[in-house]
Coordinates of C-alpha atoms in Angstrom, one line a residue:
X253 CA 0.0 0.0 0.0
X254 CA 2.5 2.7 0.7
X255 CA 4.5 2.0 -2.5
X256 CA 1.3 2.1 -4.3
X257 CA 0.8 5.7 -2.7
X258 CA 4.6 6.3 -3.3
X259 CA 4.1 6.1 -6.8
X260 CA 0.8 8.0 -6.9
X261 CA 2.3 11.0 -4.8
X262 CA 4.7 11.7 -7.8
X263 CA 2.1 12.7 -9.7
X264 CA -0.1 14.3 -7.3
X265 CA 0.5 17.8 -7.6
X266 CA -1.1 17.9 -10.7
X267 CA -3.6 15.0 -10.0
X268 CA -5.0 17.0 -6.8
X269 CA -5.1 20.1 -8.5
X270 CA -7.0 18.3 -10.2
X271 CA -9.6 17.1 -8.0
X272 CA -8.2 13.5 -7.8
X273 CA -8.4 11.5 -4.8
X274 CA -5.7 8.7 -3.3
X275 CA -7.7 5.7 -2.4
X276 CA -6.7 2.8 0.0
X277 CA -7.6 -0.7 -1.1
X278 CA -10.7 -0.9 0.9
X279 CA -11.9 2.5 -1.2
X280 CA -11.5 4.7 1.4
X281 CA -9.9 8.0 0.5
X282 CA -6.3 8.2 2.0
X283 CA -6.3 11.3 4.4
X284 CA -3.2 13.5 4.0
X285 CA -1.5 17.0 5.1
X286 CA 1.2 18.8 3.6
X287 CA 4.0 20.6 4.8
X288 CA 5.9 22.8 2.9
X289 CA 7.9 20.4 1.9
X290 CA 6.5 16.9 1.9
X291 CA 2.8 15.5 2.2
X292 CA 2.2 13.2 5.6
X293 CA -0.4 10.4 5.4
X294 CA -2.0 9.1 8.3
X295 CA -5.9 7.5 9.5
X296 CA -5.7 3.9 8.8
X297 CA -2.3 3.4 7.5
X298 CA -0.5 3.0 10.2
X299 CA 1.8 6.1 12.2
X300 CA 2.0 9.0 10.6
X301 CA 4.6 9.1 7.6
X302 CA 6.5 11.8 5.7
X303 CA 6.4 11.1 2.1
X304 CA 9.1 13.8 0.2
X305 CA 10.6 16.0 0.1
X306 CA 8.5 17.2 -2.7
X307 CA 8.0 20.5 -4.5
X308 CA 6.0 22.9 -2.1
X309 CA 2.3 22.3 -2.5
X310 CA 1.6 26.2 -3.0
X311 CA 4.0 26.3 -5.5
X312 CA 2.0 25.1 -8.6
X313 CA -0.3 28.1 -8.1
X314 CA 2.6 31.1 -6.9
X315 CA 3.0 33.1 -9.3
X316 CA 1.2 36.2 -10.4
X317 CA -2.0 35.3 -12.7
X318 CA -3.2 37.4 -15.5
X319 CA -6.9 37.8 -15.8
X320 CA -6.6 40.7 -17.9
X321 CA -3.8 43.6 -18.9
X322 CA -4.4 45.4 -16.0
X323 CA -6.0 42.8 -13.6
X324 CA -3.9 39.9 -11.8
X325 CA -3.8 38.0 -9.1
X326 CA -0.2 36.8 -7.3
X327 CA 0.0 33.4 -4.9
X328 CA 3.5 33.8 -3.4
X329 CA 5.6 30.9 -2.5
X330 CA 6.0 31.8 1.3
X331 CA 2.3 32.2 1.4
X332 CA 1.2 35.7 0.8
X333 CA -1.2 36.9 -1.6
X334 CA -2.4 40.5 -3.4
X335 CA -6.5 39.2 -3.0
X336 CA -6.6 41.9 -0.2
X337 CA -4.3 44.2 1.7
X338 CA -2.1 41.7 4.2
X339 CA -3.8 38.6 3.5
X340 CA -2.4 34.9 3.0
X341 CA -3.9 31.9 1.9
X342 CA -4.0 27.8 1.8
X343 CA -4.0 26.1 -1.2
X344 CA -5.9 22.7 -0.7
X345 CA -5.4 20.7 -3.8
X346 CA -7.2 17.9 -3.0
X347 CA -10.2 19.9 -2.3
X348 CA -9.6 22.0 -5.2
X349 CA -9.7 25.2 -2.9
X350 CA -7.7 28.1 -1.7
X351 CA -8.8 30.2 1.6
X352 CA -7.8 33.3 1.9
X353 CA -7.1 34.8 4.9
X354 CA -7.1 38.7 6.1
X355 CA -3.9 40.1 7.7
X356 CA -5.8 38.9 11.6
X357 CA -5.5 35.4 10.4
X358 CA -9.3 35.2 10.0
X359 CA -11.2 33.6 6.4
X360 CA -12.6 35.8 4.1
X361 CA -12.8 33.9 1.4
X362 CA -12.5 30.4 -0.9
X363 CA -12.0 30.3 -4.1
X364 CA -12.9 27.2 -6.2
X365 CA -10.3 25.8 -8.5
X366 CA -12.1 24.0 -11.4
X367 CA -8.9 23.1 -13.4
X368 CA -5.2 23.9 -12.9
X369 CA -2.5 23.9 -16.0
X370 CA 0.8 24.6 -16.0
X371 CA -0.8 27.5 -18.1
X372 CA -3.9 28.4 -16.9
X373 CA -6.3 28.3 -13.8
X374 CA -10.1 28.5 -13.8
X375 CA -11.7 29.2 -10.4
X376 CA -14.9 31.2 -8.7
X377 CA -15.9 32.4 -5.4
X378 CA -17.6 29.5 -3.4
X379 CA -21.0 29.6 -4.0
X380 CA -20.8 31.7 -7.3
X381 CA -21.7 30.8 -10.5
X382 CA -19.3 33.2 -12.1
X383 CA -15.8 31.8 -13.7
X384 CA -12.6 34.1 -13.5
X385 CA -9.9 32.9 -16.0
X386 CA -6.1 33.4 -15.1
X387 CA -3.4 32.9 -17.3
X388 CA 0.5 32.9 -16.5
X389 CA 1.1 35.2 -19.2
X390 CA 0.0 38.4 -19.8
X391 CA -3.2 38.0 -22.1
X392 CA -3.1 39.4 -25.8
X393 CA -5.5 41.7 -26.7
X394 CA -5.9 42.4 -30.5
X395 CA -6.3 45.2 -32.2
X396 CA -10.2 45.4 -33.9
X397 CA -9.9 48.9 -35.7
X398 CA -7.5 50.5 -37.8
X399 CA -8.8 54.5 -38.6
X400 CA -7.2 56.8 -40.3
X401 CA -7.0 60.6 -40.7
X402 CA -7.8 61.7 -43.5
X403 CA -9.0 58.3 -44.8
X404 CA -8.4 59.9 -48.8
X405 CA -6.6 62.5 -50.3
X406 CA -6.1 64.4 -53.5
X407 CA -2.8 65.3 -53.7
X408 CA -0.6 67.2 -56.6
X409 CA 2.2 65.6 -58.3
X410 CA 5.0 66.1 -56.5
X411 CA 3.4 67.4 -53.2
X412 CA 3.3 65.3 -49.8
X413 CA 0.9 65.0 -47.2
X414 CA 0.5 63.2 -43.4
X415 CA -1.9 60.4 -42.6
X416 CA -2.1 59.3 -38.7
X417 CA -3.0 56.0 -37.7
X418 CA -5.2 55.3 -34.5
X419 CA -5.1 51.6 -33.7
X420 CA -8.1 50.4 -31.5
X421 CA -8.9 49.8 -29.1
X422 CA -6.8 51.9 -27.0
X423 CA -5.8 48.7 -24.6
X424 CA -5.1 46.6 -27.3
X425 CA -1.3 44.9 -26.3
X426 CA 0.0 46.0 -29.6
X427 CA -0.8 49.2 -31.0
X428 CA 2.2 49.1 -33.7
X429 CA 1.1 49.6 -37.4
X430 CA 3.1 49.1 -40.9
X431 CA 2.4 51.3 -44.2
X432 CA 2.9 50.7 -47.8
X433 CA 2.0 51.8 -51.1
X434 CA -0.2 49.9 -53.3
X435 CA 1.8 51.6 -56.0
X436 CA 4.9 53.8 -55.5
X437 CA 5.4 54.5 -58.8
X438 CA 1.9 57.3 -58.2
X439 CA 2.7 57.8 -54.4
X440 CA 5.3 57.0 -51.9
X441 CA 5.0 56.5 -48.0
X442 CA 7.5 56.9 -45.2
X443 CA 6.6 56.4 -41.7
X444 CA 7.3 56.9 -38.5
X445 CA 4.9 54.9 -36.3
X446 CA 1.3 55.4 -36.8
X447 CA 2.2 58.8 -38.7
X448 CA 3.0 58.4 -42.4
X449 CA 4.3 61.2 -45.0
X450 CA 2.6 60.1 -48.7
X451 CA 4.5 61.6 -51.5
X452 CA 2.3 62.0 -55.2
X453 CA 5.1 61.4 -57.5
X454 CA 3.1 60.6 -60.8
X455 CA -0.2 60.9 -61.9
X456 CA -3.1 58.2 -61.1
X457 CA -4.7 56.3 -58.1
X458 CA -3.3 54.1 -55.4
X459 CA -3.9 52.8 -51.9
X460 CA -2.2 53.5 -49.1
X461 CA -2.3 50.4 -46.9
X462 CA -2.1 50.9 -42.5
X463 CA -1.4 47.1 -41.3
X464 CA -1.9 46.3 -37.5
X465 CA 1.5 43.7 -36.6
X466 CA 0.0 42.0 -33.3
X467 CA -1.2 39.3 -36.2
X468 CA -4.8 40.6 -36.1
X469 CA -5.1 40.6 -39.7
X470 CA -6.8 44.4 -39.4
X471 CA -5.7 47.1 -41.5
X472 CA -7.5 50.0 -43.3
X473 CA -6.9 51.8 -46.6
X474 CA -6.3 55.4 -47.9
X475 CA -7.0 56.0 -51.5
X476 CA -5.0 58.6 -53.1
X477 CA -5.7 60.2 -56.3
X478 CA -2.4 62.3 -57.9
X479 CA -3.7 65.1 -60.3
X480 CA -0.8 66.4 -62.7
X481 CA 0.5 70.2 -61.6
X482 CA -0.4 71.3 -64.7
X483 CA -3.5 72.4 -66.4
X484 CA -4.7 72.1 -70.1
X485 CA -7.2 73.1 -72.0
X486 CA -9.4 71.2 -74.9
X487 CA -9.7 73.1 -77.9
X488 CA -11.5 70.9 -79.8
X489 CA -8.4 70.0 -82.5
X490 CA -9.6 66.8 -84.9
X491 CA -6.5 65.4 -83.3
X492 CA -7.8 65.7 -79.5
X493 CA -4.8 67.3 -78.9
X494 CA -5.0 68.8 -75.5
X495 CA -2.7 72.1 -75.1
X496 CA -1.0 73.1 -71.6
X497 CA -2.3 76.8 -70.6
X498 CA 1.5 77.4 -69.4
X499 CA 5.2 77.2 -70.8
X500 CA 7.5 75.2 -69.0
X501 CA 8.9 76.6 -66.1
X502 CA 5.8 79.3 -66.0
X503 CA 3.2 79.3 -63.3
X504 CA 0.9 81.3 -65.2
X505 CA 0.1 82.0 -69.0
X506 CA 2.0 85.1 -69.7
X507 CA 4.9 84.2 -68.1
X508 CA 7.6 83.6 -70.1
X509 CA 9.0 80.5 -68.5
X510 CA 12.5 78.6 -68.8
X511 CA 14.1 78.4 -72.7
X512 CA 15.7 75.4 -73.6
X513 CA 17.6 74.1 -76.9
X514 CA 16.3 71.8 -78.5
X515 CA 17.0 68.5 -77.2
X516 CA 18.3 69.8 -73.4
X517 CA 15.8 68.7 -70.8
X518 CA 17.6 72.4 -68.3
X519 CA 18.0 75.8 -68.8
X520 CA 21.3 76.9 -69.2
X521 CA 22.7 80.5 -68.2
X522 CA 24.5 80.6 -71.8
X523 CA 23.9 78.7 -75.1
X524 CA 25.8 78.8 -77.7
X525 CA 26.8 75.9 -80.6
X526 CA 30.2 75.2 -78.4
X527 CA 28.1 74.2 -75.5
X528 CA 25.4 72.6 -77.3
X529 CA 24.7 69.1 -76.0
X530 CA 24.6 66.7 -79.1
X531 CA 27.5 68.4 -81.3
X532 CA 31.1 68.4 -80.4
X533 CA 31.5 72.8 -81.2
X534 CA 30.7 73.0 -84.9
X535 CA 27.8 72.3 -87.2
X536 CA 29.5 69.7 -88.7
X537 CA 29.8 67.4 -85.8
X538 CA 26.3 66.1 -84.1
X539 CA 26.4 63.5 -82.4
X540 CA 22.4 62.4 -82.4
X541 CA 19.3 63.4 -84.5
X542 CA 21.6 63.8 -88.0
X543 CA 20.0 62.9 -91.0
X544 CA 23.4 63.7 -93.3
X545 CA 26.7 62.8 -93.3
X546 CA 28.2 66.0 -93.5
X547 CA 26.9 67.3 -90.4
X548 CA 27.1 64.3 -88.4
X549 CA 30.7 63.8 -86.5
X550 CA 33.2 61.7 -88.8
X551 CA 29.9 61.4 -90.9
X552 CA 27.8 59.8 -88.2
X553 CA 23.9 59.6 -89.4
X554 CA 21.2 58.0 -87.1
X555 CA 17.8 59.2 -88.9
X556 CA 16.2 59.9 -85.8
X557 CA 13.6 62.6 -86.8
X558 CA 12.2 63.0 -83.3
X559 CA 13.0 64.2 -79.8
X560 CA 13.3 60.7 -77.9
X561 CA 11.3 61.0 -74.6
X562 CA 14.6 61.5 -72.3
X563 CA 15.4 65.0 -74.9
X564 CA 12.0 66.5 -74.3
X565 CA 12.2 69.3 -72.1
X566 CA 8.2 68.6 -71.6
X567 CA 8.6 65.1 -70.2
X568 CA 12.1 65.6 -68.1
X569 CA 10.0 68.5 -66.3
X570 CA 6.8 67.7 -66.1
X571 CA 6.7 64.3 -66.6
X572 CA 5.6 61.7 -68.6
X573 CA 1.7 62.3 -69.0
X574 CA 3.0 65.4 -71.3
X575 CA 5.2 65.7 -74.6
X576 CA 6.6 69.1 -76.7
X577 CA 4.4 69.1 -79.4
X578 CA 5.2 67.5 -83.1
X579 CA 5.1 70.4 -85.8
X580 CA 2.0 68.6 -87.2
X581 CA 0.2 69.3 -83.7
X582 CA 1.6 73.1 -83.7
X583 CA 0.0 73.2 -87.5
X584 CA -3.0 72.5 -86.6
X585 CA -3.0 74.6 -83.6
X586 CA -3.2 77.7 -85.8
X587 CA -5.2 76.2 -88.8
X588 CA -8.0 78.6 -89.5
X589 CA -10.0 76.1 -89.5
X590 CA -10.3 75.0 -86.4
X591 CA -8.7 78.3 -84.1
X592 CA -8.5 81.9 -84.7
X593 CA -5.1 83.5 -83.6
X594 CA -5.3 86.9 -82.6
X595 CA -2.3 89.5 -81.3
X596 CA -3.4 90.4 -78.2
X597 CA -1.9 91.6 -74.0
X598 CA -2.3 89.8 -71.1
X599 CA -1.7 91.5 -67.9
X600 CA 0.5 93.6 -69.5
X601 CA 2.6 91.3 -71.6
X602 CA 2.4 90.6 -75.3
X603 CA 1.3 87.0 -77.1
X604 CA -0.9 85.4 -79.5
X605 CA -4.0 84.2 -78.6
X606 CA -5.6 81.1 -79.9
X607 CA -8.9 80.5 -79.7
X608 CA -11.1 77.6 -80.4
X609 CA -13.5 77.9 -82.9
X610 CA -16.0 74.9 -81.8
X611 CA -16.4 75.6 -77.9
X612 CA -14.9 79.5 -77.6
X613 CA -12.1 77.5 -75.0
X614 CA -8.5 79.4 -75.6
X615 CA -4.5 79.8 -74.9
X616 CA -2.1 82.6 -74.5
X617 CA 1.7 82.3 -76.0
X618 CA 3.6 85.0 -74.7
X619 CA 5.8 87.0 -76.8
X620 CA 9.3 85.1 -75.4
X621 CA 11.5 85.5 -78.0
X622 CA 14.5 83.3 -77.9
X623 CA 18.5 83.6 -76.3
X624 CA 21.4 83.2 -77.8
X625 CA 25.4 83.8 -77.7
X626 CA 24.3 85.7 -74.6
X627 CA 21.5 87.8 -76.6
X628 CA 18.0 88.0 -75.8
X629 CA 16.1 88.5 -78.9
X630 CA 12.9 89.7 -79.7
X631 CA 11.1 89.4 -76.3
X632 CA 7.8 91.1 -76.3
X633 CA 7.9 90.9 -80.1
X634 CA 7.7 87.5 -81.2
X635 CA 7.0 84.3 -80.1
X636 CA 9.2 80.8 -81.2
X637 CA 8.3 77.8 -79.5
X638 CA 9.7 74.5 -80.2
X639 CA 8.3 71.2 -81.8
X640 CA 10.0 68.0 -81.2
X641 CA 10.6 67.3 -84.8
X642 CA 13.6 68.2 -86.4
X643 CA 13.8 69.5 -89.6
X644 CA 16.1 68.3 -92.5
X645 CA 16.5 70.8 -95.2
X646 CA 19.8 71.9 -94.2
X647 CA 21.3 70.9 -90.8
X648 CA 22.3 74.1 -89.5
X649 CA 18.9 75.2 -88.9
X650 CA 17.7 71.8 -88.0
X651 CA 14.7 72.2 -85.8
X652 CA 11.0 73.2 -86.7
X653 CA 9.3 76.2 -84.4
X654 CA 5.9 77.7 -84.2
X655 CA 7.0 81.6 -84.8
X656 CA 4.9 84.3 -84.8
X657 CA 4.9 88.0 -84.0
X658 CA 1.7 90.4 -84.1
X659 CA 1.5 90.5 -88.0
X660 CA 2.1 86.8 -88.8
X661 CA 2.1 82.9 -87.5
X662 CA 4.4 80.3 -89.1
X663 CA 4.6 77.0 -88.4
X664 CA 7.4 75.9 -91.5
X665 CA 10.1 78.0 -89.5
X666 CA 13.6 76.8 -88.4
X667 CA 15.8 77.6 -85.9
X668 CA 19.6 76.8 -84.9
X669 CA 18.9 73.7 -83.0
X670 CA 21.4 75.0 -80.0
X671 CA 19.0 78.5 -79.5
X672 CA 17.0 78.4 -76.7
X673 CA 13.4 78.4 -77.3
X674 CA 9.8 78.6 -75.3
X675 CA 8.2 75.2 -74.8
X676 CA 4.5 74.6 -74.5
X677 CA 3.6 71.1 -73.8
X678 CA 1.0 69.5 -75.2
X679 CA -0.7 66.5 -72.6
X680 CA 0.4 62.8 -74.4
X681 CA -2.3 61.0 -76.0

């Protein structure tokens, strides 16, 4: 009999806690105390006898016990507990109990042990119907809600704007979020916790994306629409060409804006053919768009009779939505049948005027005039305003302008490709 017990007692801290029993032969429950140390049994098998030493009884419930984030419960070893101010308690595994007693000694409590993990503890007040659920770990409280602030935005190319991310609720154990872009390529994030900068960097619609990481699965979404910097107008062309109501490098329609030769993508504070990008100081030596051989460098020809995108002062500053304009487009711009062009000021500077004849819609070239060899020529006179197409006829003067001045329009013109011009965009198709 006291083997059998022996080898039941190895077991019986969790078995009591339980509610197992240790039965004699005859069925009669073994009686037993504990020590802090050891368990005694006694009543029918013979002198009392101290079974151990074992792990202190009270020790598979010390501990502090998490019933929520801000709610525990602690069972210390050397009997003491936090229940209430002073008090201690017995732990009576084999009952499935603990009493608690107040700092004079006397019971104020039991609490009811239903079942007892190494993890976990379920128990009630005697005589209550009501479980409380302990864990030895602090419990994890997800977060439900992601909002955001402002939950969209319409931004400008090029512009940046703040989003703030509340995580909820506000006693969730991890509040922590992650952002990212749906699409970078129309808007960028960088964050610092649950604020994120969003940068519009090209035109279109995305989704910036607020992630919870406490493995919730809960995030929200910020759409973001990018509208282009620039405005255009529709003058109703057969083409559907759509005209920018401002040169490059102008913030409003008179204003004369940056000049460019034809083929640089950035002003320059000189221009002249020594300093020209795509020759090597004389007309005889291009080095890209040459048609002959006797202007090309050690008669180099590549037939290329357009601006490539990376040469187009419209694209390199405004981006690729927009395109300088082919001398076909510029043609048809100031084709009397379709626009009337007028000589005309606004606020106070001279330009042509171009006006739609099919929905009265218009634009305003400014009188620019052009630089060269350190001259500026012709401003407030005359307008020349660069295509992208080069012209062929002889190579010195190599590149096709709309020029006009407040007698006439031209669209056939020519200009020394290293001259810096106006550039009105037209929006790509």
């Amino acid at each position: 009999m006291i083997a059998a017990l022996l080898l039941m007692a190895a077991g019986l801290q969790t078995a009591w806690a339980q509610g197992f029993r240790v039965y004699k032969s005859d069925g009669m429950v073994a009686q037993f105390s504990f020590r802090t140390d050891s368990i005694v049994f006694y009543d029918g098998i013979g002198t009392d006898e101290d079974f151990g030493p074992f792990t202190p009884v009270n020790q598979c419930i010390a501990g502090t016990w998490y019933e929520s984030e801000t709610e525990t419960l602690t069972f210390n070893g050397d009997g003491t507990t936090d229940y209430v101010e002073g008090a201690t308690y017995k732990f009576m595994p084999y009952r499935g109990t603990i009493i608690i007693y107040n700092a004079d000694g006397v019971p104020t409590n039991i609490l009811k042990v239903h079942d007892l993990t190494a993890d976990q503890m379920i128990l009630s007040v005697l005589g209550s119907e009501a479980f409380r659920v302990l864990s030895r770990t602090k419990p994890i409280k997800l977060v439900t809600r992601i909002t955001l602030s402002p939950n969209e935005l319409t931004m400008k190319r090029g512009t940046s704007a703040d989003i703030i991310a509340t995580a909820l609720p506000v006693s969730a154990s991890n509040r922590e979020v992650t952002w990212r872009s749906s699409n970078p390529e129309i808007a960028t994030v960088e964050a610092s916790g649950r604020k994120a900068t969003v940068t519009a960097v090209g035109e279109g619609s995305c989704v910036i994306i607020c992630s919870a990481t406490d493995g919730s699965g809960v995030y929200a979404e910020c759409p973001v629409t990018v509208q282009d910097n620039h405005e255009y107008v529709d003058l109703g062309l057969p083409s559907g060409t759509l005209w920018a109501t401002c040169n490059v490098g102008a913030s409003y329609p008179e204003e004369y804006g940056d000049y460019f030769a034809w083929g640089e993508t950035e002003p320059k504070e000189d221009y002249t053919l020594g300093n020209y990008k795509y020759c090597r100081g004389s007309c005889d030596t291009y080095t890209k768009y040459c048609t002959n051989s006797d202007y090309g460098y050690n008669g180099f020809i590549d037939n290329k009779m357009e601006l490539e995108l990376e040469d187009d002062a419209a694209v390199a500053n405004w981006g690729s939505n927009w395109q300088m304009p082919s001398t076909e487009q510029q043609a048809e711009l100031v084709n009397s049948s379709y626009t009337t062009t007028e000589w005309t000021m606004l606020n106070g500077i001279y330009g042509c005027k171009i006006k739609s004849k099919t929905n009265d819609k218009s634009i305003f070239l400014p009188a620019a005039g052009h630089t060269y060899d350190g001259t500026n020529e012709y401003i407030g006179s005359r307008g020349l305003y660069w295509s992208r197409s080069l012209y062929t006829g002889y190579e010195e003067y190599d590149a096709l302008d709309l020029y006009f001045s407040s007698n006439f329009v031209r669209t056939d013109d020519c200009s020394n490709r290293w001259c810096a011009h106006s550039v009105r965009p037209v929006r790509k198709q």
